[in-house]
Amino acid sequence: MRITYYREISLVFLIALKSVYATGQEPGDNKAYTWFDNIIGLENTGLFNGVEYLEKHLTINEKQKYLFSNQYLSGTITYDGQPYYTIDMKYNVYDDLLLVKLKSRDGETAFQLHKDLIAGFVLEGHGFINIRNKEAEQAGIYGFYEILADEPDIQLLKKHTKKQKKKLDKQTTYYEFENDDPVFVVAVNSQYFSIRNHRSLIRIFPEHKEEIRKYFRTQKGLRRSGPESFLINLIPVLQTFVSNDF
């Protein structure tokens, strides 16, 4: 029997059992899952399924591969179809990998999750999805993307990137990692398109060429000072196009 199925059935049973003895309100889904995982131990759930992480680059300062921090931060993940809450994790931007640190009765274990089993995660209040679409992959769009804007039929996604610098001193070769230019993608009804300029958008919405040009022209200042905000503000406009055209 799959452990994810066992987790669902056992969770229902334990919540029912708990309600017999507890006097408080029935917990929400996230509290229920967290409570259940604490009862049986994360090492006995489907999340305890990954591979050893082997670091390929020596780093010696704060210029690391990770988003937000090189320390483990509490977040939420959907893994192999199951949600897990308050999990210690960190996102390796350079290698596009998610690492977790799980506490068990025997101590702590840190490892790399199987990427193809990750649907998405939330870290520091930022939501990410894992694009595993074959057609999108052929266009170079795959892996973890942050959701910047989410309309009914269109999303704005951001691919965080890092660039490496090799450093040499008298005794050691080490690496530094700095933020590189992000990649922006729009998802329209599960179709993914990279956007670099107004011409990229015109190829997606050819019937709205003049409206797109007008937006780029009138919002020129915001595009220069805050390109991300510029695109976020554009998404509701594009949603109106999608509603009419797709």
PDB file of C-alpha atoms in Angstrom:
ATOM      1  CA  MET A   1       0.000   0.000   0.000  1.00  0.00           C
ATOM      2  CA  ARG A   2       1.342   3.433  -0.919  1.00  0.00           C
ATOM      3  CA  ILE A   3       2.323   5.492   2.098  1.00  0.00           C
ATOM      4  CA  THR A   4       0.425   8.505   0.755  1.00  0.00           C
ATOM      5  CA  TYR A   5      -2.786   6.479   0.715  1.00  0.00           C
ATOM      6  CA  TYR A   6      -2.005   5.179   4.200  1.00  0.00           C
ATOM      7  CA  ARG A   7      -1.454   8.748   5.343  1.00  0.00           C
ATOM      8  CA  GLU A   8      -4.900   9.810   4.085  1.00  0.00           C
ATOM      9  CA  ILE A   9      -6.751   6.869   5.655  1.00  0.00           C
ATOM     10  CA  SER A  10      -4.841   7.078   8.931  1.00  0.00           C
ATOM     11  CA  LEU A  11      -5.367  10.829   9.092  1.00  0.00           C
ATOM     12  CA  VAL A  12      -9.135  10.436   8.842  1.00  0.00           C
ATOM     13  CA  PHE A  13      -9.090   7.808  11.577  1.00  0.00           C
ATOM     14  CA  LEU A  14      -6.875   9.809  13.922  1.00  0.00           C
ATOM     15  CA  ILE A  15      -8.879  13.007  13.487  1.00  0.00           C
ATOM     16  CA  ALA A  16     -12.042  11.068  14.324  1.00  0.00           C
ATOM     17  CA  LEU A  17     -10.323   9.523  17.338  1.00  0.00           C
ATOM     18  CA  LYS A  18      -9.012  12.874  18.483  1.00  0.00           C
ATOM     19  CA  SER A  19     -12.492  14.415  18.295  1.00  0.00           C
ATOM     20  CA  VAL A  20     -13.689  11.924  20.918  1.00  0.00           C
ATOM     21  CA  TYR A  21     -11.210  13.268  23.473  1.00  0.00           C
ATOM     22  CA  ALA A  22     -10.669  16.850  22.369  1.00  0.00           C
ATOM     23  CA  THR A  23     -13.010  19.688  23.282  1.00  0.00           C
ATOM     24  CA  GLY A  24     -11.655  22.305  20.853  1.00  0.00           C
ATOM     25  CA  GLN A  25     -12.661  22.904  17.270  1.00  0.00           C
ATOM     26  CA  GLU A  26     -11.749  20.418  14.584  1.00  0.00           C
ATOM     27  CA  PRO A  27      -8.434  21.505  13.058  1.00  0.00           C
ATOM     28  CA  GLY A  28      -8.166  22.791   9.505  1.00  0.00           C
ATOM     29  CA  ASP A  29      -6.504  20.699   6.839  1.00  0.00           C
ATOM     30  CA  ASN A  30      -3.035  22.112   7.450  1.00  0.00           C
ATOM     31  CA  LYS A  31      -3.285  21.669  11.233  1.00  0.00           C
ATOM     32  CA  ALA A  32      -4.620  18.164  10.788  1.00  0.00           C
ATOM     33  CA  TYR A  33      -1.781  17.114   8.486  1.00  0.00           C
ATOM     34  CA  THR A  34       0.801  18.710  10.771  1.00  0.00           C
ATOM     35  CA  TRP A  35      -0.707  17.033  13.805  1.00  0.00           C
ATOM     36  CA  PHE A  36      -0.747  13.670  12.046  1.00  0.00           C
ATOM     37  CA  ASP A  37       2.849  14.004  10.854  1.00  0.00           C
ATOM     38  CA  ASN A  38       3.940  14.870  14.386  1.00  0.00           C
ATOM     39  CA  ILE A  39       2.162  11.797  15.694  1.00  0.00           C
ATOM     40  CA  ILE A  40       3.742   9.270  13.327  1.00  0.00           C
ATOM     41  CA  GLY A  41       6.973  11.186  12.616  1.00  0.00           C
ATOM     42  CA  LEU A  42       7.950  12.692   9.270  1.00  0.00           C
ATOM     43  CA  GLU A  43      10.365   9.826   8.737  1.00  0.00           C
ATOM     44  CA  ASN A  44       7.293   7.602   8.321  1.00  0.00           C
ATOM     45  CA  THR A  45       5.636   9.744   5.655  1.00  0.00           C
ATOM     46  CA  GLY A  46       6.097   9.997   1.895  1.00  0.00           C
ATOM     47  CA  LEU A  47       8.195  13.134   2.338  1.00  0.00           C
ATOM     48  CA  PHE A  48      11.051  11.007   3.665  1.00  0.00           C
ATOM     49  CA  ASN A  49      11.969  10.102   0.104  1.00  0.00           C
ATOM     50  CA  GLY A  50      14.942  11.747  -1.558  1.00  0.00           C
ATOM     51  CA  VAL A  51      18.621  11.463  -2.350  1.00  0.00           C
ATOM     52  CA  GLU A  52      21.819  12.610  -0.724  1.00  0.00           C
ATOM     53  CA  TYR A  53      22.791  16.149  -1.669  1.00  0.00           C
ATOM     54  CA  LEU A  54      26.422  16.486  -2.727  1.00  0.00           C
ATOM     55  CA  GLU A  55      27.705  20.055  -2.930  1.00  0.00           C
ATOM     56  CA  LYS A  56      29.854  20.621  -6.015  1.00  0.00           C
ATOM     57  CA  HIS A  57      31.107  24.113  -5.195  1.00  0.00           C
ATOM     58  CA  LEU A  58      33.046  25.341  -2.198  1.00  0.00           C
ATOM     59  CA  THR A  59      31.752  28.668  -0.848  1.00  0.00           C
ATOM     60  CA  ILE A  60      33.242  30.697   1.975  1.00  0.00           C
ATOM     61  CA  ASN A  61      31.076  33.799   2.289  1.00  0.00           C
ATOM     62  CA  GLU A  62      27.460  34.955   2.113  1.00  0.00           C
ATOM     63  CA  LYS A  63      27.342  34.788  -1.700  1.00  0.00           C
ATOM     64  CA  GLN A  64      25.550  31.454  -1.804  1.00  0.00           C
ATOM     65  CA  LYS A  65      23.370  29.477  -4.194  1.00  0.00           C
ATOM     66  CA  TYR A  66      20.225  29.793  -2.120  1.00  0.00           C
ATOM     67  CA  LEU A  67      17.169  32.045  -2.253  1.00  0.00           C
ATOM     68  CA  PHE A  68      16.514  34.207   0.830  1.00  0.00           C
ATOM     69  CA  SER A  69      19.063  32.386   3.022  1.00  0.00           C
ATOM     70  CA  ASN A  70      21.488  29.486   3.041  1.00  0.00           C
ATOM     71  CA  GLN A  71      19.830  28.448   6.308  1.00  0.00           C
ATOM     72  CA  TYR A  72      16.806  26.165   6.408  1.00  0.00           C
ATOM     73  CA  LEU A  73      13.515  28.088   6.585  1.00  0.00           C
ATOM     74  CA  SER A  74      10.031  26.857   7.435  1.00  0.00           C
ATOM     75  CA  GLY A  75       7.775  26.336   4.427  1.00  0.00           C
ATOM     76  CA  THR A  76       5.059  24.252   2.805  1.00  0.00           C
ATOM     77  CA  ILE A  77       5.456  21.715   0.015  1.00  0.00           C
ATOM     78  CA  THR A  78       3.259  19.474  -2.110  1.00  0.00           C
ATOM     79  CA  TYR A  79       5.210  16.283  -2.681  1.00  0.00           C
ATOM     80  CA  ASP A  80       4.025  13.168  -4.480  1.00  0.00           C
ATOM     81  CA  GLY A  81       0.486  14.556  -4.335  1.00  0.00           C
ATOM     82  CA  GLN A  82       0.542  15.226  -0.596  1.00  0.00           C
ATOM     83  CA  PRO A  83       0.786  18.567   1.281  1.00  0.00           C
ATOM     84  CA  TYR A  84       3.351  18.982   4.073  1.00  0.00           C
ATOM     85  CA  TYR A  85       3.448  21.992   6.373  1.00  0.00           C
ATOM     86  CA  THR A  86       6.093  23.727   8.514  1.00  0.00           C
ATOM     87  CA  ILE A  87       8.918  21.842   6.804  1.00  0.00           C
ATOM     88  CA  ASP A  88      12.508  23.096   7.076  1.00  0.00           C
ATOM     89  CA  MET A  89      13.713  23.677   3.519  1.00  0.00           C
ATOM     90  CA  LYS A  90      15.924  25.812   1.334  1.00  0.00           C
ATOM     91  CA  TYR A  91      15.891  26.462  -2.394  1.00  0.00           C
ATOM     92  CA  ASN A  92      19.143  26.097  -4.309  1.00  0.00           C
ATOM     93  CA  VAL A  93      18.555  28.573  -7.147  1.00  0.00           C
ATOM     94  CA  TYR A  94      21.713  27.845  -9.114  1.00  0.00           C
ATOM     95  CA  ASP A  95      21.052  24.099  -9.414  1.00  0.00           C
ATOM     96  CA  ASP A  96      17.241  24.491  -9.190  1.00  0.00           C
ATOM     97  CA  LEU A  97      16.935  21.989  -6.340  1.00  0.00           C
ATOM     98  CA  LEU A  98      14.895  21.865  -3.135  1.00  0.00           C
ATOM     99  CA  LEU A  99      16.529  20.588   0.027  1.00  0.00           C
ATOM    100  CA  VAL A 100      14.718  19.634   3.231  1.00  0.00           C
ATOM    101  CA  LYS A 101      15.803  18.913   6.770  1.00  0.00           C
ATOM    102  CA  LEU A 102      13.498  16.546   8.622  1.00  0.00           C
ATOM    103  CA  LYS A 103      13.478  15.960  12.333  1.00  0.00           C
ATOM    104  CA  SER A 104      12.925  12.460  13.588  1.00  0.00           C
ATOM    105  CA  ARG A 105      13.156  10.662  16.882  1.00  0.00           C
ATOM    106  CA  ASP A 106      16.747   9.788  15.985  1.00  0.00           C
ATOM    107  CA  GLY A 107      17.857  13.330  15.094  1.00  0.00           C
ATOM    108  CA  GLU A 108      17.865  15.372  11.899  1.00  0.00           C
ATOM    109  CA  THR A 109      18.313  14.286   8.294  1.00  0.00           C
ATOM    110  CA  ALA A 110      18.943  16.662   5.370  1.00  0.00           C
ATOM    111  CA  PHE A 111      18.589  15.583   1.756  1.00  0.00           C
ATOM    112  CA  GLN A 112      17.501  16.606  -1.728  1.00  0.00           C
ATOM    113  CA  LEU A 113      13.918  15.871  -2.784  1.00  0.00           C
ATOM    114  CA  HIS A 114      13.116  14.163  -6.070  1.00  0.00           C
ATOM    115  CA  LYS A 115      12.338  17.118  -8.288  1.00  0.00           C
ATOM    116  CA  ASP A 116       9.795  15.320 -10.467  1.00  0.00           C
ATOM    117  CA  LEU A 117       7.635  14.632  -7.370  1.00  0.00           C
ATOM    118  CA  ILE A 118       7.409  18.312  -6.349  1.00  0.00           C
ATOM    119  CA  ALA A 119       4.264  20.097  -7.544  1.00  0.00           C
ATOM    120  CA  GLY A 120       5.113  23.324  -5.744  1.00  0.00           C
ATOM    121  CA  PHE A 121       6.201  24.924  -2.496  1.00  0.00           C
ATOM    122  CA  VAL A 122       5.867  28.090  -0.443  1.00  0.00           C
ATOM    123  CA  LEU A 123       8.918  29.679   1.165  1.00  0.00           C
ATOM    124  CA  GLU A 124       8.982  33.004   3.033  1.00  0.00           C
ATOM    125  CA  GLY A 125       5.502  33.722   1.725  1.00  0.00           C
ATOM    126  CA  HIS A 126       6.537  33.237  -1.908  1.00  0.00           C
ATOM    127  CA  GLY A 127       4.741  30.525  -3.888  1.00  0.00           C
ATOM    128  CA  PHE A 128       6.510  28.412  -6.524  1.00  0.00           C
ATOM    129  CA  ILE A 129       5.312  25.866  -9.062  1.00  0.00           C
ATOM    130  CA  ASN A 130       7.312  23.160 -10.770  1.00  0.00           C
ATOM    131  CA  ILE A 131       6.797  23.288 -14.549  1.00  0.00           C
ATOM    132  CA  ARG A 132       6.963  19.762 -15.943  1.00  0.00           C
ATOM    133  CA  ASN A 133       5.289  20.337 -19.283  1.00  0.00           C
ATOM    134  CA  LYS A 134       7.065  18.617 -22.208  1.00  0.00           C
ATOM    135  CA  GLU A 135       6.049  21.274 -24.701  1.00  0.00           C
ATOM    136  CA  ALA A 136       7.276  24.034 -22.383  1.00  0.00           C
ATOM    137  CA  GLU A 137      10.517  22.160 -21.761  1.00  0.00           C
ATOM    138  CA  GLN A 138      11.222  22.153 -25.492  1.00  0.00           C
ATOM    139  CA  ALA A 139      11.086  25.960 -25.284  1.00  0.00           C
ATOM    140  CA  GLY A 140      13.506  25.972 -22.336  1.00  0.00           C
ATOM    141  CA  ILE A 141      10.820  26.555 -19.720  1.00  0.00           C
ATOM    142  CA  TYR A 142      11.054  24.046 -16.875  1.00  0.00           C
ATOM    143  CA  GLY A 143      11.741  23.778 -13.152  1.00  0.00           C
ATOM    144  CA  PHE A 144      10.743  26.065 -10.296  1.00  0.00           C
ATOM    145  CA  TYR A 145       9.069  29.393 -11.054  1.00  0.00           C
ATOM    146  CA  GLU A 146       7.730  31.919  -8.561  1.00  0.00           C
ATOM    147  CA  ILE A 147       4.102  32.972  -9.033  1.00  0.00           C
ATOM    148  CA  LEU A 148       4.089  36.785  -9.186  1.00  0.00           C
ATOM    149  CA  ALA A 149       0.507  37.304 -10.379  1.00  0.00           C
ATOM    150  CA  ASP A 150      -2.392  34.897 -10.664  1.00  0.00           C
ATOM    151  CA  GLU A 151      -5.509  35.685 -12.677  1.00  0.00           C
ATOM    152  CA  PRO A 152      -8.233  33.151 -13.617  1.00  0.00           C
ATOM    153  CA  ASP A 153      -6.677  32.356 -17.009  1.00  0.00           C
ATOM    154  CA  ILE A 154      -3.156  33.748 -16.853  1.00  0.00           C
ATOM    155  CA  GLN A 155      -0.191  33.724 -14.504  1.00  0.00           C
ATOM    156  CA  LEU A 156       3.006  35.714 -14.386  1.00  0.00           C
ATOM    157  CA  LEU A 157       5.938  33.516 -13.399  1.00  0.00           C
ATOM    158  CA  LYS A 158       9.513  34.380 -12.498  1.00  0.00           C
ATOM    159  CA  LYS A 159      12.549  32.153 -12.812  1.00  0.00           C
ATOM    160  CA  HIS A 160      15.190  33.160 -10.274  1.00  0.00           C
ATOM    161  CA  THR A 161      18.717  32.700 -11.573  1.00  0.00           C
ATOM    162  CA  LYS A 162      22.232  32.910 -10.174  1.00  0.00           C
ATOM    163  CA  LYS A 163      25.586  33.303 -11.857  1.00  0.00           C
ATOM    164  CA  GLN A 164      28.786  31.859 -10.492  1.00  0.00           C
ATOM    165  CA  LYS A 165      32.211  33.400 -10.158  1.00  0.00           C
ATOM    166  CA  LYS A 166      35.280  31.288  -9.635  1.00  0.00           C
ATOM    167  CA  LYS A 167      37.715  32.718  -7.114  1.00  0.00           C
ATOM    168  CA  LEU A 168      41.315  31.805  -6.472  1.00  0.00           C
ATOM    169  CA  ASP A 169      43.472  32.594  -3.509  1.00  0.00           C
ATOM    170  CA  LYS A 170      46.863  31.230  -2.479  1.00  0.00           C
ATOM    171  CA  GLN A 171      45.548  27.917  -1.181  1.00  0.00           C
ATOM    172  CA  THR A 172      41.920  27.489  -2.185  1.00  0.00           C
ATOM    173  CA  THR A 173      39.600  27.616  -5.174  1.00  0.00           C
ATOM    174  CA  TYR A 174      36.093  28.691  -4.185  1.00  0.00           C
ATOM    175  CA  TYR A 175      32.941  30.081  -5.769  1.00  0.00           C
ATOM    176  CA  GLU A 176      30.628  33.026  -5.280  1.00  0.00           C
ATOM    177  CA  PHE A 177      27.041  33.185  -6.524  1.00  0.00           C
ATOM    178  CA  GLU A 178      25.226  36.403  -7.351  1.00  0.00           C
ATOM    179  CA  ASN A 179      21.725  37.129  -8.587  1.00  0.00           C
ATOM    180  CA  ASP A 180      21.435  37.121 -12.361  1.00  0.00           C
ATOM    181  CA  ASP A 181      18.697  38.594 -14.551  1.00  0.00           C
ATOM    182  CA  PRO A 182      15.443  36.716 -13.910  1.00  0.00           C
ATOM    183  CA  VAL A 183      13.397  35.095 -16.643  1.00  0.00           C
ATOM    184  CA  PHE A 184       9.702  35.996 -16.883  1.00  0.00           C
ATOM    185  CA  VAL A 185       7.050  33.676 -18.263  1.00  0.00           C
ATOM    186  CA  VAL A 186       3.320  33.990 -18.782  1.00  0.00           C
ATOM    187  CA  ALA A 187       1.159  30.896 -18.497  1.00  0.00           C
ATOM    188  CA  VAL A 188      -2.016  31.151 -20.561  1.00  0.00           C
ATOM    189  CA  ASN A 189      -4.385  28.220 -20.056  1.00  0.00           C
ATOM    190  CA  SER A 190      -1.435  25.887 -19.309  1.00  0.00           C
ATOM    191  CA  GLN A 191       0.586  27.157 -22.271  1.00  0.00           C
ATOM    192  CA  TYR A 192       3.896  28.787 -21.340  1.00  0.00           C
ATOM    193  CA  PHE A 193       5.535  31.714 -23.106  1.00  0.00           C
ATOM    194  CA  SER A 194       8.780  33.546 -22.311  1.00  0.00           C
ATOM    195  CA  ILE A 195       8.388  37.313 -22.401  1.00  0.00           C
ATOM    196  CA  ARG A 196      11.324  39.621 -23.044  1.00  0.00           C
ATOM    197  CA  ASN A 197       9.710  42.663 -24.639  1.00  0.00           C
ATOM    198  CA  HIS A 198       6.504  43.893 -26.218  1.00  0.00           C
ATOM    199  CA  ARG A 199       7.163  41.813 -29.338  1.00  0.00           C
ATOM    200  CA  SER A 200       6.994  38.637 -27.231  1.00  0.00           C
ATOM    201  CA  LEU A 201       3.528  39.617 -26.037  1.00  0.00           C
ATOM    202  CA  ILE A 202       2.353  40.636 -29.506  1.00  0.00           C
ATOM    203  CA  ARG A 203       3.199  37.132 -30.746  1.00  0.00           C
ATOM    204  CA  ILE A 204       0.870  35.751 -28.052  1.00  0.00           C
ATOM    205  CA  PHE A 205      -1.874  38.350 -28.551  1.00  0.00           C
ATOM    206  CA  PRO A 206      -1.534  39.525 -32.165  1.00  0.00           C
ATOM    207  CA  GLU A 207      -5.053  40.974 -32.172  1.00  0.00           C
ATOM    208  CA  HIS A 208      -4.086  43.387 -29.394  1.00  0.00           C
ATOM    209  CA  LYS A 209      -0.880  44.787 -30.831  1.00  0.00           C
ATOM    210  CA  GLU A 210      -1.874  48.421 -30.399  1.00  0.00           C
ATOM    211  CA  GLU A 211      -3.043  48.017 -26.785  1.00  0.00           C
ATOM    212  CA  ILE A 212       0.230  46.299 -25.862  1.00  0.00           C
ATOM    213  CA  ARG A 213       2.304  48.991 -27.542  1.00  0.00           C
ATOM    214  CA  LYS A 214       0.275  51.671 -25.774  1.00  0.00           C
ATOM    215  CA  TYR A 215       0.843  50.062 -22.365  1.00  0.00           C
ATOM    216  CA  PHE A 216       4.596  49.822 -22.962  1.00  0.00           C
ATOM    217  CA  ARG A 217       4.658  53.427 -24.137  1.00  0.00           C
ATOM    218  CA  THR A 218       2.614  54.942 -21.306  1.00  0.00           C
ATOM    219  CA  GLN A 219       4.328  52.849 -18.590  1.00  0.00           C
ATOM    220  CA  LYS A 220       7.868  53.441 -19.817  1.00  0.00           C
ATOM    221  CA  GLY A 221       9.003  54.980 -16.533  1.00  0.00           C
ATOM    222  CA  LEU A 222       7.745  52.059 -14.427  1.00  0.00           C
ATOM    223  CA  ARG A 223       9.317  49.599 -16.835  1.00  0.00           C
ATOM    224  CA  ARG A 224      12.716  51.177 -16.225  1.00  0.00           C
ATOM    225  CA  SER A 225      12.405  51.700 -12.464  1.00  0.00           C
ATOM    226  CA  GLY A 226      10.497  48.528 -11.575  1.00  0.00           C
ATOM    227  CA  PRO A 227      10.325  45.987 -14.413  1.00  0.00           C
ATOM    228  CA  GLU A 228       8.742  43.368 -12.175  1.00  0.00           C
ATOM    229  CA  SER A 229       5.972  45.725 -11.018  1.00  0.00           C
ATOM    230  CA  PHE A 230       5.519  46.755 -14.644  1.00  0.00           C
ATOM    231  CA  LEU A 231       4.763  43.164 -15.624  1.00  0.00           C
ATOM    232  CA  ILE A 232       2.585  42.473 -12.576  1.00  0.00           C
ATOM    233  CA  ASN A 233       0.416  45.473 -13.462  1.00  0.00           C
ATOM    234  CA  LEU A 234       0.195  44.224 -17.028  1.00  0.00           C
ATOM    235  CA  ILE A 235      -1.335  40.850 -16.111  1.00  0.00           C
ATOM    236  CA  PRO A 236      -4.916  42.117 -15.461  1.00  0.00           C
ATOM    237  CA  VAL A 237      -4.762  43.784 -18.877  1.00  0.00           C
ATOM    238  CA  LEU A 238      -3.705  40.520 -20.493  1.00  0.00           C
ATOM    239  CA  GLN A 239      -6.484  38.702 -18.635  1.00  0.00           C
ATOM    240  CA  THR A 240      -9.010  40.754 -20.563  1.00  0.00           C
ATOM    241  CA  PHE A 241      -7.361  39.608 -23.791  1.00  0.00           C
ATOM    242  CA  VAL A 242      -7.473  35.964 -22.698  1.00  0.00           C
ATOM    243  CA  SER A 243     -11.152  36.205 -21.785  1.00  0.00           C
ATOM    244  CA  ASN A 244     -11.918  37.416 -25.305  1.00  0.00           C
ATOM    245  CA  ASP A 245      -9.499  35.382 -27.405  1.00  0.00           C
ATOM    246  CA  PHE A 246      -8.844  31.979 -25.771  1.00  0.00           C
TER     247      PHE A 246
END
